[in-house]
CSV table of C-alpha atoms and ligand atoms in Angstrom, one decimal:
chain,number,residue,atom,x,y,z
A,203,UNK,CA,11.7,9.5,31.5
A,204,UNK,CA,10.7,8.7,27.9
A,205,UNK,CA,8.2,11.2,26.6
A,206,UNK,CA,5.7,10.2,24.0
A,207,UNK,CA,5.3,12.2,20.7
A,208,UNK,CA,3.1,15.2,20.7
A,209,UNK,CA,-0.4,14.1,19.7
A,210,UNK,CA,-1.9,16.4,16.9
A,211,UNK,CA,-4.8,18.5,18.1
A,212,UNK,CA,-7.0,17.0,15.3
A,213,UNK,CA,-6.4,13.5,16.8
A,214,UNK,CA,-7.2,14.7,20.3
A,215,UNK,CA,-10.4,16.4,19.0
A,216,UNK,CA,-11.4,13.2,17.3
A,217,UNK,CA,-10.7,11.2,20.5
A,218,UNK,CA,-12.6,13.7,22.7
A,219,UNK,CA,-15.6,13.6,20.3
A,220,UNK,CA,-15.9,9.8,20.9
A,221,UNK,CA,-15.0,9.9,24.6
A,222,UNK,CA,-17.4,8.1,27.0
A,223,UNK,CA,-15.2,8.5,30.1
A,224,UNK,CA,-18.0,10.2,32.1
A,225,UNK,CA,-21.7,10.8,31.6
A,226,UNK,CA,-21.5,14.5,30.4
A,227,UNK,CA,-21.4,13.6,26.7
A,228,UNK,CA,-25.0,12.5,26.9
A,229,UNK,CA,-26.3,16.0,27.8
A,230,UNK,CA,-24.1,18.1,25.5
A,231,UNK,CA,-25.1,19.8,22.2
A,232,UNK,CA,-21.5,20.2,21.1
A,233,UNK,CA,-18.1,19.2,22.3
A,234,UNK,CA,-16.1,22.3,23.4
A,235,UNK,CA,-12.6,21.1,22.7
A,236,UNK,CA,-10.8,24.4,22.5
A,237,UNK,CA,-9.8,27.0,19.8
A,238,UNK,CA,-7.1,29.3,18.8
A,239,UNK,CA,-3.5,29.5,17.7
A,240,UNK,CA,-2.0,26.0,18.0
A,241,UNK,CA,1.5,27.5,18.5
A,242,UNK,CA,0.4,30.1,21.1
A,243,UNK,CA,2.7,31.3,23.8
A,244,UNK,CA,-0.3,31.7,26.1
A,245,UNK,CA,-2.8,28.9,26.8
A,246,UNK,CA,-5.9,30.1,28.7
A,247,UNK,CA,-7.7,27.4,30.8
A,248,UNK,CA,-11.2,27.9,32.0
A,249,UNK,CA,-13.5,25.5,33.9
A,250,UNK,CA,-16.2,24.0,31.7
A,251,UNK,CA,-18.5,25.1,28.8
A,252,UNK,CA,-21.6,27.1,29.7
A,253,UNK,CA,-24.9,27.3,27.7
A,254,UNK,CA,-23.6,29.5,24.9
A,255,UNK,CA,-20.4,27.5,24.6
A,256,UNK,CA,-22.3,24.2,24.4
A,257,UNK,CA,-24.5,25.7,21.6
A,258,UNK,CA,-21.6,27.1,19.6
A,259,UNK,CA,-18.9,24.4,20.3
A,260,UNK,CA,-16.5,27.1,21.3
A,261,UNK,CA,-15.1,28.2,24.7
A,262,UNK,CA,-15.8,31.6,26.2
A,263,UNK,CA,-18.4,33.0,23.7
A,264,UNK,CA,-20.9,34.1,26.3
A,265,UNK,CA,-20.8,37.1,28.7
A,266,UNK,CA,-17.7,35.8,30.6
A,267,UNK,CA,-16.1,35.5,27.1
A,268,UNK,CA,-16.8,39.1,26.3
A,269,UNK,CA,-15.1,40.1,29.6
A,270,UNK,CA,-12.2,37.8,28.8
A,271,UNK,CA,-11.8,39.4,25.4
A,272,UNK,CA,-11.6,42.9,27.0
A,273,UNK,CA,-9.1,41.6,29.6
A,274,UNK,CA,-6.9,40.1,26.9
A,275,UNK,CA,-6.6,43.6,25.5
A,276,UNK,CA,-5.0,44.8,28.7
A,277,UNK,CA,-2.3,42.2,28.1
A,278,UNK,CA,-1.9,43.3,24.5
A,279,UNK,CA,-3.4,40.0,23.3
A,280,UNK,CA,-6.2,39.1,20.8
A,281,UNK,CA,-8.1,35.9,20.7
A,282,UNK,CA,-6.2,34.8,17.6
A,283,UNK,CA,-2.9,35.1,19.5
A,284,UNK,CA,-3.8,32.6,22.2
A,285,UNK,CA,-5.3,29.1,22.6
A,286,UNK,CA,-8.4,28.7,24.9
A,287,UNK,CA,-9.5,25.4,26.4
A,288,UNK,CA,-11.4,24.3,29.5
A,289,UNK,CA,-10.8,21.6,32.1
A,290,UNK,CA,-14.0,19.9,31.0
A,291,UNK,CA,-14.9,19.6,27.3
A,292,UNK,CA,-18.6,18.9,27.8
A,293,UNK,CA,-21.1,21.1,29.6
A,294,UNK,CA,-22.2,20.0,33.1
A,295,UNK,CA,-26.0,20.2,33.4
A,296,UNK,CA,-27.3,23.5,34.6
A,297,UNK,CA,-23.7,24.8,34.8
A,298,UNK,CA,-23.0,22.9,38.1
A,299,UNK,CA,-19.5,22.6,39.3
A,300,UNK,CA,-17.3,19.9,37.7
A,301,UNK,CA,-17.1,16.7,39.7
A,302,UNK,CA,-13.8,15.0,40.6
A,303,UNK,CA,-14.5,11.9,38.4
A,304,UNK,CA,-15.4,14.1,35.5
A,305,UNK,CA,-12.2,16.1,35.9
A,306,UNK,CA,-10.2,12.9,36.1
A,307,UNK,CA,-11.9,11.4,33.0
A,308,UNK,CA,-11.2,14.6,31.0
A,309,UNK,CA,-7.7,15.2,32.3
A,310,UNK,CA,-6.0,13.4,29.4
A,311,UNK,CA,-7.3,15.9,26.9
A,312,UNK,CA,-6.1,19.1,28.6
A,313,UNK,CA,-2.8,17.4,29.5
A,314,UNK,CA,-2.1,16.4,25.9
A,315,UNK,CA,-3.4,19.7,24.5
A,316,UNK,CA,-0.9,21.5,26.7
A,317,UNK,CA,2.0,19.2,25.6
A,318,UNK,CA,1.1,19.7,21.9
A,319,UNK,CA,0.7,23.5,22.1
A,320,UNK,CA,3.7,23.8,24.4
A,321,UNK,CA,2.9,27.4,25.6
A,322,UNK,CA,5.2,29.6,27.6
A,323,UNK,CA,2.4,30.6,30.0
A,324,UNK,CA,-0.7,28.9,31.2
A,325,UNK,CA,-3.2,31.4,32.4
A,326,UNK,CA,-5.8,29.6,34.6
A,327,UNK,CA,-9.2,31.2,35.1
A,328,UNK,CA,-10.7,30.6,38.6
A,329,UNK,CA,-10.2,27.9,41.2
A,330,UNK,CA,-10.9,24.7,39.3
A,331,UNK,CA,-8.4,25.4,36.5
A,332,UNK,CA,-5.8,26.6,39.0
A,333,UNK,CA,-6.1,23.5,41.2
A,334,UNK,CA,-6.1,21.2,38.3
A,335,UNK,CA,-2.9,22.6,36.8
A,336,UNK,CA,-1.0,23.4,40.0
A,337,UNK,CA,-2.2,20.5,42.1
A,338,UNK,CA,-2.6,22.8,45.0
A,339,UNK,CA,-5.2,23.2,47.8
A,340,UNK,CA,-4.4,26.9,48.2
A,341,UNK,CA,-7.2,29.3,47.2
A,342,UNK,CA,-7.1,31.5,44.2
A,343,UNK,CA,-7.1,34.7,46.3
A,344,UNK,CA,-3.6,33.8,47.6
A,345,UNK,CA,-2.2,32.5,44.3
A,346,UNK,CA,-3.6,35.0,41.7
A,347,UNK,CA,-1.4,37.5,39.9
A,348,UNK,CA,1.9,35.6,40.5
A,349,UNK,CA,3.8,33.2,38.4
A,350,UNK,CA,4.0,29.6,39.6
A,351,UNK,CA,5.9,26.8,38.1
A,352,UNK,CA,4.3,23.5,37.0
A,353,UNK,CA,6.9,21.2,35.3
A,354,UNK,CA,8.3,23.3,32.5
A,355,UNK,CA,5.3,25.7,32.3
A,356,UNK,CA,4.9,29.1,33.9
A,357,UNK,CA,1.4,29.2,35.4
A,358,UNK,CA,-0.4,32.6,36.0
A,359,UNK,CA,-3.7,32.2,37.9
A,360,UNK,CA,-6.3,34.9,37.7
A,361,UNK,CA,-9.9,35.2,38.8
A,362,UNK,CA,-12.5,33.7,36.6
A,363,UNK,CA,-14.3,36.4,34.5
A,364,UNK,CA,-17.7,34.9,35.5
A,365,UNK,CA,-16.8,35.6,39.2
A,366,UNK,CA,-15.8,39.1,38.3
A,367,UNK,CA,-19.2,39.6,36.5
A,368,UNK,CA,-20.9,38.7,39.8
A,369,UNK,CA,-18.4,40.7,41.9
A,370,UNK,CA,-17.8,43.9,40.1
A,371,UNK,CA,-15.4,45.3,42.8
A,372,UNK,CA,-12.9,42.7,41.7
A,373,UNK,CA,-12.7,44.0,38.1
A,374,UNK,CA,-9.7,46.2,38.7
A,375,UNK,CA,-7.9,43.2,40.2
A,376,UNK,CA,-8.5,41.1,37.1
A,377,UNK,CA,-7.5,44.0,34.9
A,378,UNK,CA,-4.2,44.6,36.8
A,379,UNK,CA,-3.4,40.9,36.5
A,380,UNK,CA,-3.8,40.9,32.8
A,381,UNK,CA,-1.7,44.1,32.6
A,382,UNK,CA,1.0,42.2,34.5
A,383,UNK,CA,0.7,39.3,32.1
A,384,UNK,CA,1.3,41.7,29.3
A,385,UNK,CA,4.5,42.9,31.0
A,386,UNK,CA,5.7,39.3,31.6
A,387,UNK,CA,5.1,38.6,27.9
A,388,UNK,CA,7.0,41.7,26.8
A,389,UNK,CA,9.7,41.3,29.4
B,110,LIG,N1,-16.7,29.5,31.7
B,110,LIG,C1,-15.7,28.7,31.5
B,110,LIG,O1,-15.0,28.3,32.4
B,110,LIG,N2,-15.5,28.2,30.3
B,110,LIG,C2,-16.2,28.6,29.2
B,110,LIG,O2,-15.9,28.2,28.1
B,110,LIG,C3,-17.2,29.5,29.4
B,110,LIG,C4,-17.5,30.0,30.6
């Protein structure tokens, strides 16, 4: 199969800022395209921007982001080391779940971001990101904490930090998964 050239992140950002593929652009304050090291070994994929992310134009800057930062530490990672993006680049109203046509309309951007960054590991946070990347119907509880293959990428699903904020008993599970990620990266 003939592969097209990697599309620069700046070009993708520009395209995303003008995207009208679904209705979500109308309600957003800012596009939340993604941030971090464009040559990262680890790409973290969340679900969709929340209120704080929409206001700042940056993923994971609210409470879930604080927990994510702490968890990155257990893998020996800092935010500057990784790239973070979401399945959706615009905030769904009231933080409702992403809808299938929105995911479909936005899929080009995450797919091309992934090709351009070309990470070793894709760490998916929660069910939406895992299902999007792995094209599976299996639930996260069965899949988390193990490496799965998607094309040439190693995919490591973990719980979403927002879920762990609501279910504190799962915090050690998330911590153990990030420690395992650290071992994989150093192995
Ligand atoms: N939750 C997500 O999935 N993504 C963000 O950017 C913030 C919260």
